[in-house]
Amino acid sequence: MGGKSVLSHAGCTGLMLALLCLARPAAADACAGLLDLTLPDVHISAAQTFSDPVAHCRADGVIAGSIRFSVWLPDDWNGKFFMGGGGGMVGSVQNHALASLAQGYATAGTDTGHRSGGFESAWALGDQEAVLNYAYVAVHRTAEVAKAVIAGYYSDAPRRSYFLGCSNGGRQGMHSVQRYPDDFDGVVIGAPAFDFTDVGAAFVQITERMYPDPEDLSAPVISPAKRELLAGAVLDACDADDGLADGIISDPPACDFDPQRLACDSADTESCLTGPELAAVQAVYGGPQRGAGPFYVGYPVGAENVDGGWGAWLAGSRDLLGPGVPSMAYAFGMGLMRHFVYQDPSWTYQGYDWNRFEHDALPTASVLNAVSTDIRRFRGHGGKVLMYHGWADMALSANATVAYVESLYAGDPSARDDVRLFMMPGMLHCRGGAGPDQVDFIGAIDAWVERDEAPERLLAAFADGSGARPLCPHPQRAVYRGGPDRDPASFECR
């Protein structure tokens, strides 16, 4: 199966393969021969061989004139396909599953139909086709084209197809499961931005409290010193709840912490929080508000003063990401409102009436959001979903992913057979943080689909090689029972 030449017509069965075999002329080199592969509405612009990390051919092309893609084809092919998602606003060919190439998988990625930086969204202004491509069309079309390229190269279609994506890539995976249930047999979804518009609302409301004057983005209301104060109080209240004072909060929702205990009695000092500072903290923990209450989840405690936590996402300093962009919440939240919802580059949050938001954001939500819990068609052909989320993620709240999975289970308890969520204590957005973040999700989803080995627990290694801990399927938690704190045998799932 591995390394068959495109010159071979062996395996040309079925209509698609027959058409491929008829369409391509003879070529001396298998990889270069992909330049002659004829597919509807597809132009393959480059096909080259590489040796790193393994010997492979990479084909680059464009679909429908705007959706750029790449397909990696290993010489020693295992007969399977593993597509990768893209983060942020994508804008360049990305592939969160590229590590699968070294394991023998053919793999692919896309720029989702536009060119931009990862935080830039002005491309969405007045271009609904670009928005649709970004939302879900480009991943679907790239998956179909990649399978055809694979079949053309190896003269054999992939016998299994998988997807892995984190953040926006996780949202892409959820769209695939909900909208295109036949594209993949197994999907790995990390920290998904599946409720895109409400995430944007959370970002903007936090930005409102952190930078009350939109004309002055020089510094957030919460200073680094106050974040350090808050972080210390959170750890004092919650770190040892799991029996280990190790800087990792294992179960943030169980943490009994009230930031009001830090309220200043009178004068502002470095050891208390003022009214505006507490309002900013509440915007993070409490979620976006309208009328009398919240309309979306807040963030868990635990990353107030961690590199990659509040300082990067929610409370950055002047020009952190570029001129006039102090935080990633500002970049994504303002981009959503200006370029998707209101199509107005001058939109500002000053004086905004949040009672308007749900109505005004509905057209955008109907395209970008992937909130449906009806995944019967995907599960009907044996599809499996493996989800994960870091409890210390300050980009996308882990509370939202938990709520989605619990809603899925509540609607159909049998969904536990095919959908499992693994919460990762101490992990930031997709990776990093105090907790272990190295997990073989590729092997786990393949074992589940291929051999029906449902993941009862996963092993998460610390990035510095100092040990590992188990991850348990939600709602179970890894409970410390004694012994070395980086030995998986010291924990059990309960």
CSV table of C-alpha atoms in Angstrom, one decimal:
chain,number,residue,atom,x,y,z
A,1,MET,CA,0.0,0.0,0.0
A,2,GLY,CA,2.9,2.4,0.8
A,3,GLY,CA,4.6,4.4,-1.9
A,4,LYS,CA,2.7,3.3,-5.0
A,5,SER,CA,3.4,5.3,-8.1
A,6,VAL,CA,0.7,7.5,-9.6
A,7,LEU,CA,1.5,5.6,-12.8
A,8,SER,CA,-0.1,2.5,-11.4
A,9,HIS,CA,-3.8,1.9,-12.1
A,10,ALA,CA,-4.0,-0.9,-9.6
A,11,GLY,CA,-6.8,-0.2,-7.2
A,12,CYS,CA,-8.8,2.0,-9.6
A,13,THR,CA,-12.2,0.8,-8.6
A,14,GLY,CA,-15.2,2.9,-8.0
A,15,LEU,CA,-16.3,6.0,-9.9
A,16,MET,CA,-13.9,8.5,-8.3
A,17,LEU,CA,-10.8,6.4,-8.6
A,18,ALA,CA,-11.7,5.4,-12.2
A,19,LEU,CA,-12.1,9.1,-13.1
A,20,LEU,CA,-8.8,9.9,-11.4
A,21,CYS,CA,-7.0,7.1,-13.2
A,22,LEU,CA,-8.4,8.2,-16.6
A,23,ALA,CA,-7.6,11.9,-16.0
A,24,ARG,CA,-3.9,11.7,-15.2
A,25,PRO,CA,-1.3,11.3,-17.9
A,26,ALA,CA,1.8,9.2,-17.5
A,27,ALA,CA,4.6,10.9,-15.4
A,28,ALA,CA,8.2,9.8,-14.7
A,29,ASP,CA,8.1,10.8,-11.1
A,30,ALA,CA,5.2,9.9,-8.7
A,31,CYS,CA,5.3,13.2,-6.8
A,32,ALA,CA,5.7,15.5,-9.8
A,33,GLY,CA,3.0,13.6,-11.6
A,34,LEU,CA,0.5,15.1,-9.2
A,35,LEU,CA,0.9,18.3,-11.2
A,36,ASP,CA,-1.0,16.6,-13.9
A,37,LEU,CA,-3.8,15.3,-11.7
A,38,THR,CA,-7.1,16.7,-12.9
A,39,LEU,CA,-9.8,17.5,-10.3
A,40,PRO,CA,-12.9,19.7,-10.7
A,41,ASP,CA,-12.3,23.3,-9.6
A,42,VAL,CA,-8.8,22.4,-8.2
A,43,HIS,CA,-5.4,23.6,-9.4
A,44,ILE,CA,-2.3,21.8,-8.0
A,45,SER,CA,0.5,24.4,-8.2
A,46,ALA,CA,3.4,22.5,-6.7
A,47,ALA,CA,4.5,18.9,-5.9
A,48,GLN,CA,7.9,18.3,-4.2
A,49,THR,CA,9.6,15.6,-2.3
A,50,PHE,CA,11.1,16.1,1.2
A,51,SER,CA,13.0,13.9,3.6
A,52,ASP,CA,12.1,15.6,7.0
A,53,PRO,CA,10.6,14.3,9.3
A,54,VAL,CA,10.2,11.3,7.0
A,55,ALA,CA,10.4,10.9,3.2
A,56,HIS,CA,7.3,12.3,1.7
A,57,CYS,CA,5.7,14.2,-1.2
A,58,ARG,CA,3.9,17.5,-0.6
A,59,ALA,CA,1.3,18.8,-3.0
A,60,ASP,CA,0.2,22.4,-2.8
A,61,GLY,CA,-2.9,23.8,-4.5
A,62,VAL,CA,-6.0,25.9,-4.5
A,63,ILE,CA,-9.7,25.1,-4.6
A,64,ALA,CA,-12.2,27.4,-6.3
A,65,GLY,CA,-9.5,30.1,-6.8
A,66,SER,CA,-9.2,31.0,-3.1
A,67,ILE,CA,-8.9,28.0,-0.7
A,68,ARG,CA,-5.2,27.1,-0.5
A,69,PHE,CA,-4.3,23.7,0.8
A,70,SER,CA,-1.4,21.3,1.2
A,71,VAL,CA,-1.3,17.5,1.3
A,72,TRP,CA,1.6,15.6,2.8
A,73,LEU,CA,2.0,12.0,1.4
A,74,PRO,CA,4.6,9.8,3.2
A,75,ASP,CA,6.5,7.2,1.2
A,76,ASP,CA,5.7,4.6,3.9
A,77,TRP,CA,1.9,5.2,4.0
A,78,ASN,CA,-0.2,3.4,6.7
A,79,GLY,CA,-3.3,3.6,4.5
A,80,LYS,CA,-5.0,6.4,6.6
A,81,PHE,CA,-5.6,10.1,6.4
A,82,PHE,CA,-5.3,12.6,9.3
A,83,MET,CA,-6.3,16.2,8.5
A,84,GLY,CA,-5.3,19.1,10.8
A,85,GLY,CA,-7.2,22.3,11.7
A,86,GLY,CA,-6.0,25.9,11.9
A,87,GLY,CA,-6.0,28.4,14.8
A,88,GLY,CA,-7.2,31.9,15.2
A,89,MET,CA,-8.3,33.5,11.9
A,90,VAL,CA,-6.0,31.0,10.1
A,91,GLY,CA,-5.0,33.0,6.9
A,92,SER,CA,-2.1,30.7,6.0
A,93,VAL,CA,-2.0,26.9,5.4
A,94,GLN,CA,-2.0,25.3,8.9
A,95,ASN,CA,-2.1,21.7,10.0
A,96,HIS,CA,-2.6,20.8,13.6
A,97,ALA,CA,-2.1,17.2,12.8
A,98,LEU,CA,1.2,17.5,11.0
A,99,ALA,CA,2.8,15.2,13.6
A,100,SER,CA,0.8,12.4,12.2
A,101,LEU,CA,3.0,12.4,9.0
A,102,ALA,CA,5.9,10.8,11.0
A,103,GLN,CA,3.5,8.0,12.0
A,104,GLY,CA,2.7,7.2,8.4
A,105,TYR,CA,-0.5,9.1,7.9
A,106,ALA,CA,-1.3,11.2,4.8
A,107,THR,CA,-2.3,14.6,6.1
A,108,ALA,CA,-3.6,18.0,4.9
A,109,GLY,CA,-4.3,21.5,6.0
A,110,THR,CA,-5.8,24.7,4.5
A,111,ASP,CA,-5.7,28.5,4.9
A,112,THR,CA,-9.6,28.5,4.9
A,113,GLY,CA,-9.8,30.7,1.8
A,114,HIS,CA,-8.1,33.9,2.7
A,115,ARG,CA,-4.7,35.3,3.5
A,116,SER,CA,-4.1,37.2,6.8
A,117,GLY,CA,-2.3,37.2,10.1
A,118,GLY,CA,-3.7,35.0,12.8
A,119,PHE,CA,-5.4,37.9,14.6
A,120,GLU,CA,-6.5,39.8,11.6
A,121,SER,CA,-10.2,39.7,10.5
A,122,ALA,CA,-10.6,42.7,8.1
A,123,TRP,CA,-10.8,40.2,5.2
A,124,ALA,CA,-14.4,39.4,6.4
A,125,LEU,CA,-15.6,42.9,5.5
A,126,GLY,CA,-18.2,42.6,2.7
A,127,ASP,CA,-17.1,39.1,1.7
A,128,GLN,CA,-19.7,36.5,2.8
A,129,GLU,CA,-18.0,33.8,0.7
A,130,ALA,CA,-14.8,34.3,2.6
A,131,VAL,CA,-16.7,34.1,5.9
A,132,LEU,CA,-18.4,30.8,4.8
A,133,ASN,CA,-15.1,29.3,3.7
A,134,TYR,CA,-13.6,30.2,7.0
A,135,ALA,CA,-16.6,29.0,8.9
A,136,TYR,CA,-16.7,25.4,7.6
A,137,VAL,CA,-16.7,25.1,3.8
A,138,ALA,CA,-12.9,25.2,3.3
A,139,VAL,CA,-12.2,22.4,5.7
A,140,HIS,CA,-14.9,20.2,4.0
A,141,ARG,CA,-13.7,20.9,0.5
A,142,THR,CA,-10.1,20.4,1.5
A,143,ALA,CA,-10.9,17.1,3.1
A,144,GLU,CA,-12.6,15.9,-0.1
A,145,VAL,CA,-9.8,17.1,-2.3
A,146,ALA,CA,-7.1,15.7,-0.1
A,147,LYS,CA,-8.8,12.2,-0.2
A,148,ALA,CA,-8.8,12.5,-4.0
A,149,VAL,CA,-5.1,13.5,-4.1
A,150,ILE,CA,-4.3,10.6,-1.8
A,151,ALA,CA,-6.2,8.2,-4.1
A,152,GLY,CA,-4.4,9.6,-7.1
A,153,TYR,CA,-1.0,9.3,-5.6
A,154,TYR,CA,-1.3,5.8,-4.0
A,155,SER,CA,-4.0,4.4,-6.3
A,156,ASP,CA,-5.9,3.6,-3.1
A,157,ALA,CA,-8.3,5.6,-1.1
A,158,PRO,CA,-7.7,6.0,2.7
A,159,ARG,CA,-9.4,3.4,4.7
A,160,ARG,CA,-9.7,5.7,7.7
A,161,SER,CA,-10.0,9.5,7.9
A,162,TYR,CA,-9.4,11.6,11.0
A,163,PHE,CA,-9.3,15.2,12.1
A,164,LEU,CA,-7.4,17.0,14.8
A,165,GLY,CA,-7.7,20.7,15.7
A,166,CYS,CA,-7.5,23.0,18.7
A,167,SER,CA,-9.1,26.4,19.4
A,168,ASN,CA,-10.5,27.5,16.0
A,169,GLY,CA,-9.4,24.1,14.8
A,170,GLY,CA,-11.6,22.5,17.5
A,171,ARG,CA,-14.5,24.6,16.1
A,172,GLN,CA,-13.7,23.3,12.7
A,173,GLY,CA,-13.8,19.7,14.0
A,174,MET,CA,-17.2,20.3,15.6
A,175,HIS,CA,-18.6,21.7,12.3
A,176,SER,CA,-17.3,18.6,10.5
A,177,VAL,CA,-19.1,16.4,13.0
A,178,GLN,CA,-22.3,18.4,12.8
A,179,ARG,CA,-22.5,19.5,9.2
A,180,TYR,CA,-20.4,16.9,7.3
A,181,PRO,CA,-20.7,13.7,9.3
A,182,ASP,CA,-19.2,11.5,6.6
A,183,ASP,CA,-15.9,13.4,6.2
A,184,PHE,CA,-14.2,11.7,9.1
A,185,ASP,CA,-14.3,8.5,11.2
A,186,GLY,CA,-12.8,10.1,14.3
A,187,VAL,CA,-12.3,13.7,15.4
A,188,VAL,CA,-10.0,15.1,18.1
A,189,ILE,CA,-11.3,18.4,19.3
A,190,GLY,CA,-9.2,20.6,21.7
A,191,ALA,CA,-10.4,23.8,23.4
A,192,PRO,CA,-13.0,24.5,20.7
A,193,ALA,CA,-14.2,28.1,19.9
A,194,PHE,CA,-17.5,26.5,19.0
A,195,ASP,CA,-19.7,29.3,20.4
A,196,PHE,CA,-17.7,31.9,18.5
A,197,THR,CA,-20.0,34.9,18.9
A,198,ASP,CA,-20.5,34.5,22.7
A,199,VAL,CA,-16.7,34.0,23.1
A,200,GLY,CA,-16.4,37.4,21.3
A,201,ALA,CA,-18.9,38.9,23.6
A,202,ALA,CA,-16.9,37.7,26.6
A,203,PHE,CA,-13.7,39.1,25.1
A,204,VAL,CA,-15.3,42.5,24.5
A,205,GLN,CA,-17.0,42.8,27.9
A,206,ILE,CA,-13.7,41.9,29.6
A,207,THR,CA,-12.0,44.5,27.4
A,208,GLU,CA,-14.6,47.1,28.5
A,209,ARG,CA,-13.7,46.5,32.1
A,210,MET,CA,-9.9,46.2,31.6
A,211,TYR,CA,-9.7,49.3,29.3
A,212,PRO,CA,-12.8,51.5,30.2
A,213,ASP,CA,-11.7,54.3,27.8
A,214,PRO,CA,-11.4,52.8,24.3
A,215,GLU,CA,-9.2,55.7,23.4
A,216,ASP,CA,-6.7,54.8,26.1
A,217,LEU,CA,-5.3,51.3,25.8
A,218,SER,CA,-2.0,52.0,27.5
A,219,ALA,CA,-2.6,49.8,30.5
A,220,PRO,CA,-5.4,47.6,31.9
A,221,VAL,CA,-7.2,48.3,35.1
A,222,ILE,CA,-5.6,45.2,36.6
A,223,SER,CA,-1.9,45.8,36.9
A,224,PRO,CA,0.7,42.9,36.9
A,225,ALA,CA,1.1,43.5,40.7
A,226,LYS,CA,-2.7,43.1,41.2
A,227,ARG,CA,-2.7,40.0,39.1
A,228,GLU,CA,0.0,38.6,41.3
A,229,LEU,CA,-2.0,39.4,44.4
A,230,LEU,CA,-5.1,37.7,42.9
A,231,ALA,CA,-3.1,34.7,41.8
A,232,GLY,CA,-1.7,34.2,45.2
A,233,ALA,CA,-5.1,34.4,46.8
A,234,VAL,CA,-6.5,31.8,44.4
A,235,LEU,CA,-3.7,29.4,45.0
A,236,ASP,CA,-4.0,29.8,48.8
A,237,ALA,CA,-7.7,29.0,48.5
A,238,CYS,CA,-7.6,26.1,46.0
A,239,ASP,CA,-4.2,24.6,45.3
A,240,ALA,CA,-4.3,22.0,48.1
A,241,ASP,CA,-7.9,20.9,47.5
A,242,ASP,CA,-6.6,17.9,45.7
A,243,GLY,CA,-4.1,17.0,48.4
A,244,LEU,CA,-1.2,18.5,46.6
A,245,ALA,CA,0.2,22.0,46.9
A,246,ASP,CA,1.9,22.0,43.6
A,247,GLY,CA,0.7,25.1,41.7
A,248,ILE,CA,-1.9,23.0,39.8
A,249,ILE,CA,-5.6,23.4,40.5
A,250,SER,CA,-7.1,20.1,39.6
A,251,ASP,CA,-10.8,21.0,39.7
A,252,PRO,CA,-11.3,24.8,39.4
A,253,PRO,CA,-15.2,24.6,39.6
A,254,ALA,CA,-14.9,23.1,43.0
A,255,CYS,CA,-12.7,26.0,44.2
A,256,ASP,CA,-14.4,28.1,46.9
A,257,PHE,CA,-12.9,31.5,46.1
A,258,ASP,CA,-14.6,34.9,46.3
A,259,PRO,CA,-12.6,37.8,44.9
A,260,GLN,CA,-14.6,40.2,47.2
A,261,ARG,CA,-12.4,39.0,50.0
A,262,LEU,CA,-9.7,41.2,48.5
A,263,ALA,CA,-11.8,44.3,48.3
A,264,CYS,CA,-10.1,47.5,49.6
A,265,ASP,CA,-11.6,48.8,52.9
A,266,SER,CA,-10.7,52.4,52.0
A,267,ALA,CA,-7.5,53.5,50.2
A,268,ASP,CA,-6.0,51.6,47.3
A,269,THR,CA,-3.0,49.5,48.2
A,270,GLU,CA,-1.0,46.7,46.6
A,271,SER,CA,-2.8,44.3,48.9
A,272,CYS,CA,-6.4,44.9,47.9
A,273,LEU,CA,-8.6,45.4,44.8
A,274,THR,CA,-10.5,48.6,44.1
A,275,GLY,CA,-14.1,48.7,42.8
A,276,PRO,CA,-13.0,49.0,39.1
A,277,GLU,CA,-10.5,46.2,39.6
A,278,LEU,CA,-13.1,43.9,41.1
A,279,ALA,CA,-15.4,44.7,38.2
A,280,ALA,CA,-12.8,43.6,35.8
A,281,VAL,CA,-12.1,40.4,37.8
A,282,GLN,CA,-15.9,39.7,37.8
A,283,ALA,CA,-16.1,40.2,34.1
A,284,VAL,CA,-13.6,37.3,33.8
A,285,TYR,CA,-15.0,34.9,36.3
A,286,GLY,CA,-18.7,35.8,35.8
A,287,GLY,CA,-19.0,35.8,32.1
A,288,PRO,CA,-20.7,38.4,29.8
A,289,GLN,CA,-23.8,40.1,31.2
A,290,ARG,CA,-26.9,41.6,29.8
A,291,GLY,CA,-29.9,42.9,31.8
A,292,ALA,CA,-29.9,41.1,35.2
A,293,GLY,CA,-27.5,38.3,34.6
A,294,PRO,CA,-24.9,36.4,32.5
A,295,PHE,CA,-25.6,35.0,29.1
A,296,TYR,CA,-22.4,33.0,28.7
A,297,VAL,CA,-19.9,31.2,30.9
A,298,GLY,CA,-17.1,32.8,32.8
A,299,TYR,CA,-13.5,31.6,33.1
A,300,PRO,CA,-12.2,29.3,35.8
A,301,VAL,CA,-9.7,30.5,38.3
A,302,GLY,CA,-6.1,29.5,38.0
A,303,ALA,CA,-4.1,31.5,35.4
A,304,GLU,CA,-4.2,35.0,36.7
A,305,ASN,CA,-0.4,35.5,36.8
A,306,VAL,CA,0.9,32.7,34.5
A,307,ASP,CA,2.7,33.4,31.2
A,308,GLY,CA,0.2,32.8,28.5
A,309,GLY,CA,-2.7,33.5,30.9
A,310,TRP,CA,-4.4,36.8,31.8
A,311,GLY,CA,-1.5,38.9,30.8
A,312,ALA,CA,-1.5,37.7,27.2
A,313,TRP,CA,-5.2,37.1,26.7
A,314,LEU,CA,-7.2,39.5,28.9
A,315,ALA,CA,-5.0,42.2,30.5
A,316,GLY,CA,-2.1,43.0,28.2
A,317,SER,CA,-0.1,46.2,28.0
A,318,ARG,CA,0.1,48.8,25.3
A,319,ASP,CA,0.6,47.5,21.8
A,320,LEU,CA,1.2,43.9,23.0
A,321,LEU,CA,0.2,42.5,19.6
A,322,GLY,CA,0.8,45.6,17.5
A,323,PRO,CA,-0.2,49.2,17.4
A,324,GLY,CA,-3.4,49.7,19.3
A,325,VAL,CA,-3.9,46.0,20.2
A,326,PRO,CA,-3.2,45.4,23.9
A,327,SER,CA,-4.5,41.9,24.3
A,328,MET,CA,-5.6,38.9,22.3
A,329,ALA,CA,-9.1,39.3,23.7
A,330,TYR,CA,-9.1,42.8,22.2
A,331,ALA,CA,-7.9,41.6,18.8
A,332,PHE,CA,-10.5,38.8,18.5
A,333,GLY,CA,-13.4,40.5,20.3
A,334,MET,CA,-13.1,43.8,18.4
A,335,GLY,CA,-12.5,41.9,15.2
A,336,LEU,CA,-15.6,39.9,15.6
A,337,MET,CA,-17.8,43.0,16.3
A,338,ARG,CA,-16.2,45.2,13.7
A,339,HIS,CA,-15.7,42.8,10.8
A,340,PHE,CA,-18.3,40.1,11.2
A,341,VAL,CA,-21.3,41.3,13.3
A,342,TYR,CA,-21.5,45.0,12.4
A,343,GLN,CA,-19.3,45.3,9.3
A,344,ASP,CA,-18.1,48.6,10.6
A,345,PRO,CA,-14.3,49.1,11.2
A,346,SER,CA,-15.1,52.1,13.5
A,347,TRP,CA,-17.4,50.2,15.9
A,348,THR,CA,-16.6,50.8,19.6
A,349,TYR,CA,-17.8,49.3,22.8
A,350,GLN,CA,-18.2,52.7,24.5
A,351,GLY,CA,-21.9,53.0,25.4
A,352,TYR,CA,-22.9,49.7,23.7
A,353,ASP,CA,-26.2,48.2,24.7
A,354,TRP,CA,-25.6,44.5,25.2
A,355,ASN,CA,-29.3,43.7,25.0
A,356,ARG,CA,-28.9,44.2,21.2
A,357,PHE,CA,-26.1,41.6,20.9
A,358,GLU,CA,-27.9,38.3,20.5
A,359,HIS,CA,-30.2,39.7,17.8
A,360,ASP,CA,-27.5,41.5,16.0
A,361,ALA,CA,-25.1,38.6,16.1
A,362,LEU,CA,-27.6,36.0,14.9
A,363,PRO,CA,-26.5,36.0,11.2
A,364,THR,CA,-22.9,35.6,12.2
A,365,ALA,CA,-23.7,33.0,14.8
A,366,SER,CA,-25.7,30.9,12.4
A,367,VAL,CA,-22.5,30.6,10.2
A,368,LEU,CA,-19.6,30.5,12.6
A,369,ASN,CA,-21.0,28.7,15.7
A,370,ALA,CA,-21.0,24.9,16.0
A,371,VAL,CA,-23.4,24.4,18.9
A,372,SER,CA,-25.7,21.6,17.8
A,373,THR,CA,-25.8,18.5,20.0
A,374,ASP,CA,-27.5,16.5,17.2
A,375,ILE,CA,-24.6,14.3,16.0
A,376,ARG,CA,-26.6,11.2,15.3
A,377,ARG,CA,-25.4,10.9,11.7
A,378,PHE,CA,-21.8,11.0,12.7
A,379,ARG,CA,-22.3,8.5,15.5
A,380,GLY,CA,-24.4,6.3,13.2
A,381,HIS,CA,-21.5,5.3,11.1
A,382,GLY,CA,-19.3,4.6,14.1
A,383,GLY,CA,-17.7,8.1,14.4
A,384,LYS,CA,-15.9,8.9,17.6
A,385,VAL,CA,-15.1,12.3,19.2
A,386,LEU,CA,-12.3,12.8,21.6
A,387,MET,CA,-12.3,16.2,23.3
A,388,TYR,CA,-9.9,17.9,25.6
A,389,HIS,CA,-9.6,21.3,27.3
A,390,GLY,CA,-7.1,22.9,29.7
A,391,TRP,CA,-8.6,24.1,33.0
A,392,ALA,CA,-6.1,27.1,32.9
A,393,ASP,CA,-7.2,28.2,29.4
A,394,MET,CA,-7.7,31.9,29.3
A,395,ALA,CA,-8.5,32.1,25.6
A,396,LEU,CA,-11.6,29.8,25.6
A,397,SER,CA,-13.3,28.9,28.8
A,398,ALA,CA,-13.2,25.3,29.7
A,399,ASN,CA,-16.6,25.8,31.3
A,400,ALA,CA,-18.1,26.1,27.9
A,401,THR,CA,-16.8,22.8,26.7
A,402,VAL,CA,-17.9,21.1,29.8
A,403,ALA,CA,-21.4,22.6,29.4
A,404,TYR,CA,-21.6,21.4,25.8
A,405,VAL,CA,-20.6,17.8,26.6
A,406,GLU,CA,-23.0,17.7,29.6
A,407,SER,CA,-25.8,18.9,27.4
A,408,LEU,CA,-24.9,16.3,24.8
A,409,TYR,CA,-25.0,13.5,27.5
A,410,ALA,CA,-28.2,14.9,29.0
A,411,GLY,CA,-30.0,14.7,25.6
A,412,ASP,CA,-28.7,11.2,24.9
A,413,PRO,CA,-26.8,9.3,27.6
A,414,SER,CA,-25.6,6.8,25.0
A,415,ALA,CA,-23.4,9.6,23.6
A,416,ARG,CA,-20.9,8.6,26.3
A,417,ASP,CA,-20.1,5.6,24.1
A,418,ASP,CA,-18.8,7.8,21.3
A,419,VAL,CA,-17.9,11.2,22.8
A,420,ARG,CA,-15.4,11.6,25.6
A,421,LEU,CA,-14.0,14.8,27.2
A,422,PHE,CA,-10.7,14.9,29.0
A,423,MET,CA,-10.1,17.9,31.2
A,424,MET,CA,-6.4,18.9,31.7
A,425,PRO,CA,-5.5,20.5,35.0
A,426,GLY,CA,-3.0,23.4,34.8
A,427,MET,CA,-2.9,23.5,31.0
A,428,LEU,CA,-3.3,26.8,29.2
A,429,HIS,CA,-4.7,27.3,25.7
A,430,CYS,CA,-4.1,24.0,23.8
A,431,ARG,CA,-0.6,23.6,25.4
A,432,GLY,CA,1.7,25.0,28.1
A,433,GLY,CA,1.1,25.9,31.7
A,434,ALA,CA,2.0,24.2,35.0
A,435,GLY,CA,0.2,21.0,34.2
A,436,PRO,CA,1.1,18.1,31.9
A,437,ASP,CA,0.2,18.7,28.3
A,438,GLN,CA,1.9,16.0,26.2
A,439,VAL,CA,-0.8,13.5,25.1
A,440,ASP,CA,-0.9,11.0,22.2
A,441,PHE,CA,-4.3,12.0,20.9
A,442,ILE,CA,-3.4,10.6,17.4
A,443,GLY,CA,-2.9,7.1,18.8
A,444,ALA,CA,-5.9,7.4,21.1
A,445,ILE,CA,-8.4,8.2,18.4
A,446,ASP,CA,-7.0,5.6,16.0
A,447,ALA,CA,-7.2,2.9,18.7
A,448,TRP,CA,-10.8,3.9,19.4
A,449,VAL,CA,-12.0,3.8,15.8
A,450,GLU,CA,-9.8,0.9,14.5
A,451,ARG,CA,-10.0,-1.5,17.5
A,452,ASP,CA,-12.9,-0.1,19.5
A,453,GLU,CA,-10.5,0.6,22.4
A,454,ALA,CA,-12.5,3.4,24.1
A,455,PRO,CA,-10.1,5.7,26.1
A,456,GLU,CA,-10.8,4.9,29.8
A,457,ARG,CA,-7.9,7.2,30.7
A,458,LEU,CA,-5.1,8.9,28.9
A,459,LEU,CA,-1.5,9.6,29.9
A,460,ALA,CA,-0.4,13.3,30.0
A,461,ALA,CA,3.4,13.9,30.3
A,462,PHE,CA,5.0,17.0,31.6
A,463,ALA,CA,6.8,18.9,28.8
A,464,ASP,CA,10.1,18.9,30.8
A,465,GLY,CA,10.2,15.1,30.9
A,466,SER,CA,9.8,15.0,34.7
A,467,GLY,CA,6.9,12.5,34.7
A,468,ALA,CA,3.2,12.2,33.9
A,469,ARG,CA,-0.3,12.1,35.3
A,470,PRO,CA,-3.5,10.4,34.1
A,471,LEU,CA,-6.4,12.2,32.5
A,472,CYS,CA,-9.9,10.9,33.2
A,473,PRO,CA,-13.0,11.0,31.1
A,474,HIS,CA,-15.4,13.7,32.3
A,475,PRO,CA,-17.0,13.8,34.8
A,476,GLN,CA,-14.3,11.7,36.5
A,477,ARG,CA,-11.3,13.4,38.0
A,478,ALA,CA,-7.8,12.1,38.7
A,479,VAL,CA,-7.6,11.8,42.5
A,480,TYR,CA,-4.3,11.8,44.3
A,481,ARG,CA,-3.9,8.8,46.6
A,482,GLY,CA,-0.3,9.1,47.7
A,483,GLY,CA,3.2,8.6,46.2
A,484,PRO,CA,5.4,10.6,43.8
A,485,ASP,CA,3.3,13.5,42.4
A,486,ARG,CA,4.5,12.9,38.8
A,487,ASP,CA,3.9,9.1,38.8
A,488,PRO,CA,0.6,8.2,37.1
A,489,ALA,CA,0.3,5.3,39.6
A,490,SER,CA,-0.2,7.9,42.4
A,491,PHE,CA,-3.6,8.8,41.0
A,492,GLU,CA,-6.9,7.1,40.2
A,493,CYS,CA,-9.9,8.1,38.2
A,494,ARG,CA,-13.1,8.7,40.3
